[in-house]
Amino acid sequence: MAAGWPPQRHTSLASLNPRGGEGELRARACSATARSGAGDAAAERARPGLRVGAAPPAAGAAAAKEERIVVLETENAALHLKLAERFKQDLKSLRSFAFELSKKFQRQSQTYLYQILTAVQGIQLQNEAMQIFQIKAFDLEQSLQEVTERYEKEKQKRRALHNSLVELRGNIRVHCRIRPLLPFDTTGHSISQDRQRTFSEKVAHAADDETVLVKCSRPGHTSINKTFQFERVYNASESQDTVFADVAPLLTSLLDGYNVCIMAYGQTGSGKTYTMLGPQLEENFPFSTEDESELGIIPRATQEVFRLISEKPSGSYWVEVSVVEVYNNEIFDLLAKDSCGKVFGVKRDVVTTREGKSDVPLLTHETVENASEVLHLVSKSLQLRVRHPTLVHAHSSRSHLVVTLTITTVDSGENFGTSWEEEQTSQRLNKEVSCTFPQKMRDNKSTSSSRPSSPAQLEATEKMKQVKTRLQLVDLAGSECVGMSGVTGAALRETSFINRSLSALADVLGAIAEQRSHVPYRNSKLTHLLQDSVGGDAKLLVMLCISPDQKYLTESMQSLGFGTRARQVQRGQVKKKNFPVPSKAK
Ligand code: ADP
Ligand code: MG
């Protein structure tokens, strides 16, 4: 803007009007000039020395005043003109400035608008891209889920097929459980060496739910990187629930007429007793744990058997339990009572019947009505079980424990299927059907209404068809290196018996696998006792227990080798127990 803007003195509207104001100013200037012409003459007259005739002094003063007014007006008019000119120029420059400003503003607003539009378009594009991305991610997620579901289904199918194959071949199922590292893994392990604390290093891992990976590289030793496949592998974090979920279907088979045996195998301290019974508290009964989720296979299987029975017609099944311990190659009946009726482990023998089956004469079979009765009996017998602290495990079981549930089924026409296939099988089998009721039934102590209540009824009932199936739950004593367990004296003798019986078990499996004509069941009381389950017609599950620590590497490799060999054993199709089919002559 021009300097001096706005003009300070001309504030009337007329003076601000550039056109009107300018005309008026010009007019004023002309009249002032005209007046100055007249004034000039008067001034001429008043000028001393040039005076033509003398004029009166008052008139002279008035003329001078007039003259002065004219001069001032003229100056004023000239000033107005100048100001008008200046104002005009200022206005012009203001206009051009405003014009420039508006043009600039327009240009800039257009630029900004363009930028905003571009940005909006960009955002829209980004939004679209994001939406496309989200849709793609959603699609991918869905397809991943579908693939996972399909994979799971395929895996289930494959597992079912594998199970059928296992059954057809009569394979032994092997599940492997790797327990977590535990505080006692860090303690010194050699009795002869200085008791240094050795720190845990995990060498056995569950690579997936069917593979164990043993990886170890120690200076001075050949490094190991080996995998082992089993029907199922449980990692350290897998719960008792998960383990039992895979065992439960076998119990359905039990009521469908199959013998079942579940056996825990592994080194001392690897978790066999934990898996089979649950955590063992020194001062308590084993099943008194508050936390039911900690219960092992034996209490859970017992509960499941009774649950399954409760779904069947009442009185069509009854259950007997026996508890046997194999200690130093001797068999003890842990439910046998002495003359005072106190529970007392009594030595028994195992024999082979004429049918080639193993049997323990005089073994106590207690008839039980529910799971808690079973667990009560098992708890009492466990107090008789021999334990001995070793350096590996303070509560090491020094004996093999065999809990057997015998389920007798009375044919009411609803139990066991009677399909063509089953009838065909039943004609070939069923020679071992027992027609005797347990003593408790004979005594008619039972409150069950469907049980016989009169001798005539009893006789009639006895003629009914029955079939016995057996669930054997085995907690083996731990295999162990003598050096590592640090035992001496009687305990060393125990260890030697334990190792011999486990070797006998491995030999039996080897003989069956090689289909040798002679299987050395009688080399040990353990194998003789388990003969029907290991070599016979039972569905057999070996629960391999592994300590993951590096210091148990040799034992773990031995156990994994045992499991691998056990899997390869083919015993022929597992047989189902069926009711005798009435002969046509009858
Ligand atoms: P084993 O019968 O093979 O000699 P135990 O079953 O007595 O061994 O287990 C040894 C110790 O390890 C016990 O204190 C047990 O509670 C603990 N243990 C074993 N397996 C597990 C597991 N999966 N989770 C937690 N603790 C376990
Ligand atoms: Mg044990």
XYZ file of C-alpha atoms and ligand atoms in Angstrom:
614
model
C 0.000 0.000 0.000
C 1.165 3.512 -0.752
C 2.739 5.333 2.154
C 0.505 7.801 3.953
C -2.626 5.787 3.247
C -5.334 6.661 4.195
C -5.236 10.426 3.793
C -5.714 11.955 7.209
C -7.580 15.052 6.501
C -10.265 14.334 3.877
C -12.761 12.203 5.550
C -16.040 13.494 4.055
C -17.838 11.156 1.650
C -17.516 13.681 -1.135
C -13.835 13.927 -0.663
C -13.556 10.160 -0.678
C -15.523 9.906 -3.873
C -12.764 9.846 -6.466
C -14.881 11.169 -9.295
C -17.260 13.602 -7.569
C -14.518 14.760 -5.229
C -12.098 15.333 -8.062
C -14.600 17.509 -10.072
C -15.423 19.541 -7.064
C -11.757 20.035 -6.299
C -11.056 21.121 -9.851
C -13.942 23.607 -9.725
C -12.697 24.933 -6.454
C -9.205 25.286 -7.856
C -10.499 27.251 -10.939
C -12.520 29.626 -8.845
C -9.494 30.113 -6.652
C -7.388 30.885 -9.731
C -9.960 33.302 -11.032
C -10.009 34.900 -7.707
C -6.274 35.083 -7.677
C -6.391 37.054 -10.996
C -8.492 39.684 -9.330
C -6.292 39.444 -6.339
C -3.234 39.964 -8.511
C -4.615 43.333 -9.594
C -5.318 44.304 -6.041
C -1.886 43.183 -5.023
C -0.494 45.237 -7.818
C -2.305 48.165 -6.461
C -1.099 47.614 -2.985
C 2.559 47.112 -3.913
C 4.575 50.122 -2.605
C 6.327 52.188 -5.171
C 4.093 50.865 -7.940
C 1.033 52.599 -6.603
C -0.842 54.561 -9.336
C -3.149 56.386 -7.106
C -3.384 56.276 -3.400
C -6.016 53.965 -1.978
C -7.496 54.193 1.481
C -5.630 51.970 4.074
C -8.706 49.988 5.172
C -9.507 48.985 1.686
C -5.896 47.905 1.235
C -6.041 45.635 4.224
C -9.226 44.048 3.059
C -7.754 43.498 -0.345
C -4.677 41.896 1.173
C -6.891 39.661 3.253
C -8.923 38.793 0.233
C -5.689 38.128 -1.586
C -4.487 35.901 1.210
C -7.727 33.929 1.260
C -7.479 33.394 -2.458
C -3.913 32.191 -2.140
C -4.822 29.838 0.633
C -7.851 28.540 -1.202
C -5.718 28.026 -4.270
C -3.165 26.113 -2.227
C -5.932 24.205 -0.571
C -7.445 23.311 -3.908
C -4.057 22.253 -5.271
C -3.522 20.165 -2.185
C -6.932 18.557 -2.630
C -6.087 17.820 -6.207
C -2.796 16.264 -5.178
C -4.490 14.239 -2.526
C -7.177 13.095 -4.925
C -4.479 12.085 -7.346
C -2.670 10.215 -4.633
C -5.857 8.592 -3.402
C -6.642 7.531 -6.927
C -3.269 5.912 -7.256
C -3.542 4.232 -3.879
C -6.947 2.942 -4.737
C -5.640 1.632 -7.997
C -2.747 -0.123 -6.383
C -5.093 -1.410 -3.698
C -7.385 -2.772 -6.343
C -4.579 -4.468 -8.183
C -3.267 -5.742 -4.880
C -6.708 -7.094 -3.986
C -6.991 -8.553 -7.419
C -3.607 -10.197 -7.126
C -4.487 -11.381 -3.671
C -7.750 -12.915 -4.798
C -6.000 -14.514 -7.767
C -3.337 -15.853 -5.501
C -5.987 -17.027 -3.053
C -7.855 -18.717 -5.873
C -4.704 -20.359 -7.119
C -3.783 -21.497 -3.665
C -7.248 -22.695 -2.795
C -7.279 -24.595 -6.054
C -3.938 -26.133 -5.157
C -5.197 -26.978 -1.701
C -8.428 -28.336 -3.093
C -6.455 -30.425 -5.514
C -4.239 -31.633 -2.708
C -7.265 -32.418 -0.548
C -8.914 -34.234 -3.416
C -5.735 -36.184 -4.073
C -5.429 -37.003 -0.404
C -9.088 -38.057 -0.209
C -8.648 -40.162 -3.301
C -5.504 -41.642 -1.784
C -7.361 -42.418 1.421
C -10.204 -43.931 -0.561
C -7.727 -46.029 -2.492
C -6.033 -47.026 0.708
C -9.397 -47.876 2.241
C -10.272 -49.958 -0.755
C -6.885 -51.642 -0.621
C -7.366 -52.189 3.104
C -10.818 -53.646 2.500
C -9.424 -55.903 -0.209
C -6.621 -56.856 2.139
C -9.096 -57.518 4.939
C -11.242 -59.636 2.647
C -8.148 -61.495 1.510
C -6.991 -61.958 5.105
C -10.465 -63.166 6.056
C -10.489 -65.547 3.075
C -7.034 -66.762 4.015
C -8.084 -67.198 7.615
C -11.141 -69.127 6.522
C -9.192 -71.303 4.151
C -6.569 -71.844 6.848
C -9.322 -72.863 9.220
C -10.801 -75.135 6.569
C -7.397 -76.622 5.854
C -6.799 -77.081 9.579
C -10.205 -78.695 9.989
C -9.595 -80.879 6.953
C -6.158 -81.710 8.290
C -7.668 -82.598 11.670
C -10.340 -84.720 9.979
C -7.757 -86.407 7.796
C -5.603 -86.934 10.848
C -8.554 -88.464 12.708
C -9.320 -90.640 9.684
C -5.714 -91.635 9.389
C -5.631 -92.372 13.094
C -8.837 -94.408 12.865
C -7.422 -96.299 9.894
C -4.170 -96.773 11.716
C -6.080 -98.027 14.749
C -7.997 -100.488 12.589
C -4.724 -101.608 11.081
C -3.226 -101.902 14.548
C -6.213 -104.001 15.563
C -6.116 -106.161 12.463
C -2.460 -106.872 12.878
C -2.844 -107.224 16.619
C -0.239 -104.541 17.130
C 0.545 -103.187 20.513
C -0.357 -99.512 20.767
C 2.402 -97.430 22.259
C 1.818 -93.964 23.655
C 4.770 -91.996 24.956
C 4.595 -89.396 27.710
C 7.484 -87.035 28.358
C 7.219 -85.651 31.848
C 8.338 -82.102 32.741
C 11.783 -81.406 34.183
C 11.466 -81.623 37.958
C 13.542 -80.224 40.818
C 15.020 -83.624 41.652
C 16.466 -83.843 38.115
C 19.122 -81.350 39.194
C 20.510 -83.380 42.079
C 23.697 -85.424 41.979
C 23.221 -88.836 40.483
C 26.147 -91.021 41.285
C 26.696 -92.641 44.643
C 30.371 -93.234 43.998
C 31.114 -89.838 42.549
C 31.202 -86.558 44.303
C 27.612 -85.386 44.798
C 27.834 -82.443 42.474
C 24.700 -80.715 41.420
C 24.175 -81.302 37.772
C 21.910 -78.926 35.971
C 19.053 -80.116 33.884
C 19.232 -80.166 30.167
C 16.264 -81.374 28.214
C 17.164 -83.893 25.539
C 13.848 -85.655 24.904
C 11.172 -83.562 23.220
C 7.727 -84.144 21.772
C 8.353 -82.954 18.195
C 4.641 -83.392 17.432
C 1.847 -85.543 18.782
C 3.285 -88.650 17.171
C 7.024 -88.050 17.281
C 9.653 -88.006 20.001
C 12.887 -86.242 19.193
C 16.012 -87.053 21.172
C 18.674 -84.458 20.530
C 21.880 -84.281 22.436
C 25.402 -83.168 21.691
C 27.898 -83.387 24.522
C 31.580 -82.790 24.173
C 33.380 -86.118 24.017
C 30.221 -88.058 23.129
C 28.712 -88.941 19.792
C 25.874 -86.556 19.197
C 22.367 -87.979 18.994
C 19.583 -86.676 16.793
C 16.985 -89.379 16.552
C 13.212 -89.527 16.163
C 10.790 -92.203 17.335
C 7.219 -92.603 16.129
C 4.387 -93.741 18.363
C 0.611 -93.814 18.202
C 0.554 -90.761 20.431
C 3.192 -88.584 22.072
C 2.368 -86.318 25.020
C 4.542 -83.338 25.820
C 5.360 -82.218 29.343
C 2.411 -79.844 29.545
C -0.232 -82.352 28.565
C -2.597 -83.134 31.390
C -3.895 -86.314 32.949
C -7.224 -85.455 31.260
C -5.631 -85.485 27.813
C -3.829 -88.733 28.479
C -7.001 -90.374 29.701
C -9.053 -89.077 26.755
C -6.966 -91.321 24.484
C -7.353 -94.267 26.831
C -11.134 -94.011 27.288
C -12.108 -95.598 23.916
C -10.360 -98.794 25.025
C -12.801 -98.994 27.925
C -15.725 -98.909 25.537
C -14.040 -101.853 23.790
C -13.882 -103.577 27.162
C -17.644 -103.514 27.470
C -17.920 -104.466 23.818
C -16.204 -107.730 24.668
C -12.467 -107.160 24.343
C -9.805 -107.761 26.949
C -7.787 -104.616 27.555
C -4.416 -104.092 29.168
C -2.802 -100.722 29.876
C 0.758 -100.883 31.076
C 3.140 -98.083 32.089
C 6.768 -98.733 31.187
C 9.802 -96.581 31.841
C 12.701 -95.703 34.006
C 12.319 -95.067 37.734
C 11.061 -91.545 38.259
C 9.801 -91.154 34.699
C 6.160 -90.797 35.725
C 4.666 -94.315 35.494
C 2.935 -94.213 38.876
C 1.904 -90.595 38.288
C 0.362 -91.591 34.970
C -1.330 -94.740 36.264
C -2.423 -93.615 39.737
C -1.773 -89.881 40.104
C 0.577 -87.949 42.383
C 1.584 -90.073 45.355
C 1.442 -88.295 48.673
C 3.397 -90.000 51.397
C 0.937 -89.483 54.201
C -2.291 -89.925 52.245
C -4.123 -92.523 50.301
C -3.257 -92.145 46.654
C -6.734 -91.108 45.544
C -7.386 -88.605 48.299
C -6.018 -85.805 46.158
C -8.306 -82.791 46.315
C -7.660 -82.021 42.717
C -9.497 -84.611 40.628
C -7.734 -83.384 37.508
C -4.552 -84.964 38.876
C -5.999 -88.460 39.047
C -4.270 -91.051 36.908
C -5.518 -93.771 34.588
C -6.484 -96.357 37.239
C -9.014 -94.206 39.147
C -10.326 -92.644 35.942
C -10.664 -95.962 34.121
C -12.501 -97.415 37.102
C -14.931 -94.507 37.136
C -15.406 -94.760 33.372
C -16.104 -98.504 33.517
C -18.829 -97.954 36.107
C -20.217 -95.031 34.124
C -20.438 -97.186 31.005
C -22.046 -99.992 32.997
C -24.638 -97.573 34.392
C -25.776 -96.946 30.815
C -26.433 -100.652 30.287
C -29.468 -102.576 31.520
C -29.277 -102.970 35.251
C -27.853 -106.242 36.545
C -26.370 -107.303 33.233
C -22.796 -106.605 34.320
C -20.852 -107.117 37.481
C -17.321 -106.268 38.356
C -14.651 -107.977 40.421
C -11.302 -106.552 41.354
C -7.978 -108.177 42.162
C -4.706 -106.489 43.058
C -1.433 -108.288 42.563
C 2.150 -107.263 43.178
C 5.127 -108.910 41.528
C 8.084 -108.381 43.816
C 11.459 -110.129 43.500
C 9.863 -112.524 41.030
C 7.144 -113.516 43.507
C 3.436 -112.891 43.182
C 1.558 -111.389 46.121
C -2.176 -111.176 46.431
C -2.672 -107.739 47.976
C -6.375 -108.314 48.675
C -5.940 -111.633 50.483
C -7.049 -111.489 54.085
C -5.432 -113.274 56.972
C -7.418 -115.271 59.518
C -8.305 -112.089 61.430
C -9.751 -110.569 58.306
C -6.987 -108.001 58.038
C -5.637 -107.293 54.616
C -2.354 -109.020 54.196
C -0.286 -109.684 51.090
C -0.272 -113.436 50.516
C 2.115 -115.173 48.171
C 0.447 -116.851 45.194
C 1.609 -118.664 42.143
C 0.838 -118.285 38.503
C -0.019 -121.371 36.446
C -0.938 -122.144 32.883
C -4.396 -123.659 32.458
C -5.222 -126.505 30.117
C -6.442 -123.951 27.614
C -3.002 -122.385 27.671
C -4.108 -119.328 29.641
C -2.344 -117.946 32.680
C -4.143 -118.121 35.988
C -3.422 -117.334 39.629
C -5.178 -119.964 41.739
C -6.776 -118.694 44.948
C -6.364 -115.091 43.904
C -8.808 -112.867 45.740
C -11.452 -111.298 43.523
C -13.599 -108.811 45.382
C -16.963 -108.040 43.879
C -17.426 -104.300 43.749
C -20.471 -102.175 43.145
C -18.915 -98.863 42.320
C -15.674 -97.036 41.574
C -15.072 -95.902 45.150
C -15.125 -99.493 46.383
C -12.434 -100.329 43.839
C -10.333 -97.331 44.777
C -10.681 -98.083 48.463
C -9.366 -101.625 47.884
C -6.565 -100.401 45.633
C -5.586 -97.753 48.217
C -5.388 -100.366 50.938
C -3.271 -102.664 48.781
C -0.967 -99.832 47.792
C 0.026 -99.454 51.409
C 1.442 -102.958 51.183
C 3.330 -102.231 47.990
C 7.066 -102.261 48.463
C 8.742 -98.946 47.974
C 12.307 -98.021 48.419
C 14.040 -94.709 48.021
C 16.656 -94.615 45.283
C 18.891 -91.740 44.328
C 16.763 -91.212 41.257
C 13.427 -91.227 42.994
C 12.617 -91.098 46.702
C 9.354 -93.078 46.376
C 10.456 -95.578 43.816
C 8.082 -98.531 43.517
C 10.115 -101.684 43.782
C 7.453 -103.965 42.419
C 5.117 -104.350 39.477
C 1.516 -103.605 40.363
C -1.343 -105.238 38.456
C -4.895 -104.083 39.167
C -7.419 -106.244 37.339
C -11.097 -105.503 36.839
C -13.000 -108.532 35.614
C -16.329 -107.672 34.076
C -18.850 -110.451 33.748
C -21.638 -109.800 31.324
C -24.903 -111.675 31.394
C -26.559 -111.971 28.023
C -29.835 -110.147 28.142
C -30.019 -109.943 24.390
C -28.972 -106.299 24.505
C -25.300 -106.667 25.364
C -22.707 -107.093 22.660
C -23.718 -106.839 19.051
C -24.954 -109.925 17.270
C -24.007 -109.025 13.764
C -23.225 -111.732 11.273
C -19.569 -111.006 11.667
C -19.788 -111.282 15.424
C -21.690 -114.563 15.259
C -19.108 -115.961 12.925
C -16.399 -114.999 15.357
C -18.346 -116.285 18.322
C -18.554 -119.739 16.768
C -14.788 -119.846 16.687
C -14.219 -118.425 20.131
C -15.960 -118.382 23.500
C -14.332 -121.376 25.027
C -13.385 -119.461 28.108
C -16.853 -118.541 29.166
C -17.267 -118.996 32.843
C -20.578 -120.110 34.235
C -19.957 -119.357 37.854
C -21.066 -116.282 39.702
C -18.763 -114.723 42.230
C -19.153 -115.798 45.811
C -20.770 -112.541 46.771
C -23.486 -113.193 44.214
C -24.051 -116.684 45.541
C -24.374 -115.306 49.040
C -27.001 -113.019 47.583
C -25.588 -110.060 49.437
C -26.307 -107.812 46.554
C -29.138 -105.374 46.696
C -29.523 -105.281 42.957
C -33.081 -106.311 42.067
C -32.035 -107.957 38.850
C -29.780 -110.394 40.612
C -30.991 -113.929 41.441
C -32.872 -114.161 44.724
C -33.838 -117.835 44.999
C -31.898 -121.054 44.354
C -34.201 -121.886 41.448
C -33.746 -118.452 40.008
C -30.014 -118.685 40.626
C -29.837 -121.979 38.773
C -31.864 -120.589 35.932
C -29.675 -117.515 35.852
C -26.504 -119.556 35.953
C -27.632 -121.184 32.785
C -27.757 -117.824 31.176
C -24.868 -117.012 28.991
C -22.047 -114.998 30.443
C -18.819 -113.654 29.161
C -15.884 -112.294 31.101
C -13.668 -109.505 29.903
C -10.669 -108.237 31.740
C -9.111 -104.840 32.216
C -5.541 -105.084 33.449
C -3.901 -101.898 34.646
C -0.194 -102.336 35.201
C 2.235 -99.979 36.904
C 5.591 -101.568 36.245
C 8.578 -101.038 38.502
C 11.165 -98.801 36.917
C 13.918 -100.012 34.717
C 17.153 -98.454 35.913
C 20.884 -98.496 35.671
C 22.281 -99.843 38.920
C 25.035 -97.250 38.935
C 22.626 -94.374 38.569
C 20.085 -95.528 41.161
C 22.842 -95.899 43.730
C 21.228 -98.888 45.441
C 23.067 -101.560 47.402
C 22.241 -104.709 49.370
C 18.596 -105.814 49.331
C 17.654 -102.912 47.095
C 20.304 -103.987 44.610
C 18.747 -107.458 44.591
C 15.349 -105.881 43.960
C 16.778 -103.847 41.105
C 18.281 -106.939 39.620
C 14.878 -108.734 39.761
C 13.149 -105.727 38.276
C 15.608 -105.513 35.418
C 15.419 -109.247 34.791
C 11.629 -109.211 34.638
C 11.665 -106.244 32.250
C 14.238 -108.010 30.067
C 11.960 -111.052 30.103
C 9.134 -108.802 28.914
C 11.313 -107.508 26.076
C 12.290 -111.111 25.196
C 8.647 -112.152 25.081
C 7.854 -109.275 22.740
C 10.873 -110.178 20.612
C 9.748 -113.812 20.360
C 6.214 -112.806 19.386
C 7.527 -110.287 16.867
C 9.693 -112.952 15.263
C 6.762 -115.379 15.424
C 8.891 -117.926 17.206
C 7.135 -121.161 18.128
C 8.246 -120.830 21.712
C 7.554 -117.615 23.575
C 9.425 -117.556 26.905
C 6.529 -116.362 29.062
C 7.645 -118.487 31.976
C 11.078 -116.914 32.253
C 9.596 -114.472 34.702
C 6.506 -114.309 36.899
C 5.673 -110.950 35.393
C 5.498 -112.232 31.819
C 3.742 -115.408 32.940
C 1.107 -113.324 34.742
C 0.661 -110.961 31.783
C 0.860 -113.713 29.167
C -2.740 -113.365 27.964
C -2.513 -109.614 27.636
C 0.904 -109.416 26.039
C 0.699 -112.362 23.699
C -2.984 -113.117 23.695
C -6.115 -111.466 22.553
C -6.111 -108.247 24.560
C -5.962 -104.731 23.226
C -2.655 -103.735 24.726
C -1.540 -100.171 25.295
C 1.969 -99.476 26.521
C 2.303 -96.064 28.102
C 5.963 -95.287 27.707
C 7.172 -92.782 30.298
C 10.266 -90.716 29.640
C 12.342 -88.393 31.820
C 13.525 -85.625 29.509
C 16.765 -84.850 31.338
C 20.102 -85.474 29.696
C 21.402 -87.575 32.557
C 18.723 -90.212 31.911
C 19.585 -90.365 28.220
C 20.723 -94.001 28.229
C 17.598 -95.170 30.056
C 15.345 -93.035 27.881
C 16.893 -94.439 24.705
C 16.409 -97.940 26.105
C 12.733 -97.233 26.876
C 12.154 -95.671 23.456
C 13.781 -98.698 21.856
C 11.503 -100.964 23.892
C 8.465 -98.974 22.749
C 9.559 -99.110 19.121
C 10.008 -102.885 19.258
C 6.673 -103.310 21.063
C 4.918 -101.400 18.259
C 6.273 -103.770 15.676
C 4.861 -106.849 17.346
C 2.036 -108.368 15.308
C -0.043 -110.800 17.277
C -2.885 -111.352 14.834
C -6.329 -109.795 15.091
C -7.463 -108.938 18.593
C -10.331 -111.232 19.485
C -13.668 -110.244 20.815
C -15.317 -112.321 23.510
C -18.773 -113.443 22.449
C -21.615 -115.297 24.020
C -21.812 -118.939 23.083
C -24.144 -119.479 20.173
C -26.640 -122.243 20.980
C -25.818 -125.366 19.019
C -28.331 -126.415 16.395
C -28.811 -129.784 18.113
C -30.279 -128.061 21.176
P 7.884 -93.708 38.469
O 6.620 -94.375 38.934
O 8.091 -93.861 37.006
O 9.070 -94.152 39.253
P 6.608 -91.367 39.455
O 5.308 -91.524 38.759
O 6.594 -91.738 40.884
O 7.752 -92.163 38.714
O 7.095 -89.872 39.198
C 8.249 -89.339 39.808
C 7.955 -87.915 40.245
O 7.677 -87.118 39.123
C 6.749 -87.818 41.143
O 7.007 -86.845 42.126
C 5.653 -87.337 40.231
O 4.661 -86.617 40.922
C 6.411 -86.498 39.225
N 5.805 -86.526 37.899
C 5.838 -87.549 37.042
N 5.200 -87.256 35.889
C 4.751 -86.002 36.035
C 3.996 -85.111 35.198
N 3.578 -85.468 33.976
N 3.723 -83.874 35.669
C 4.125 -83.521 36.899
N 4.837 -84.291 37.736
C 5.144 -85.533 37.323
Mg 6.427 -95.882 40.350
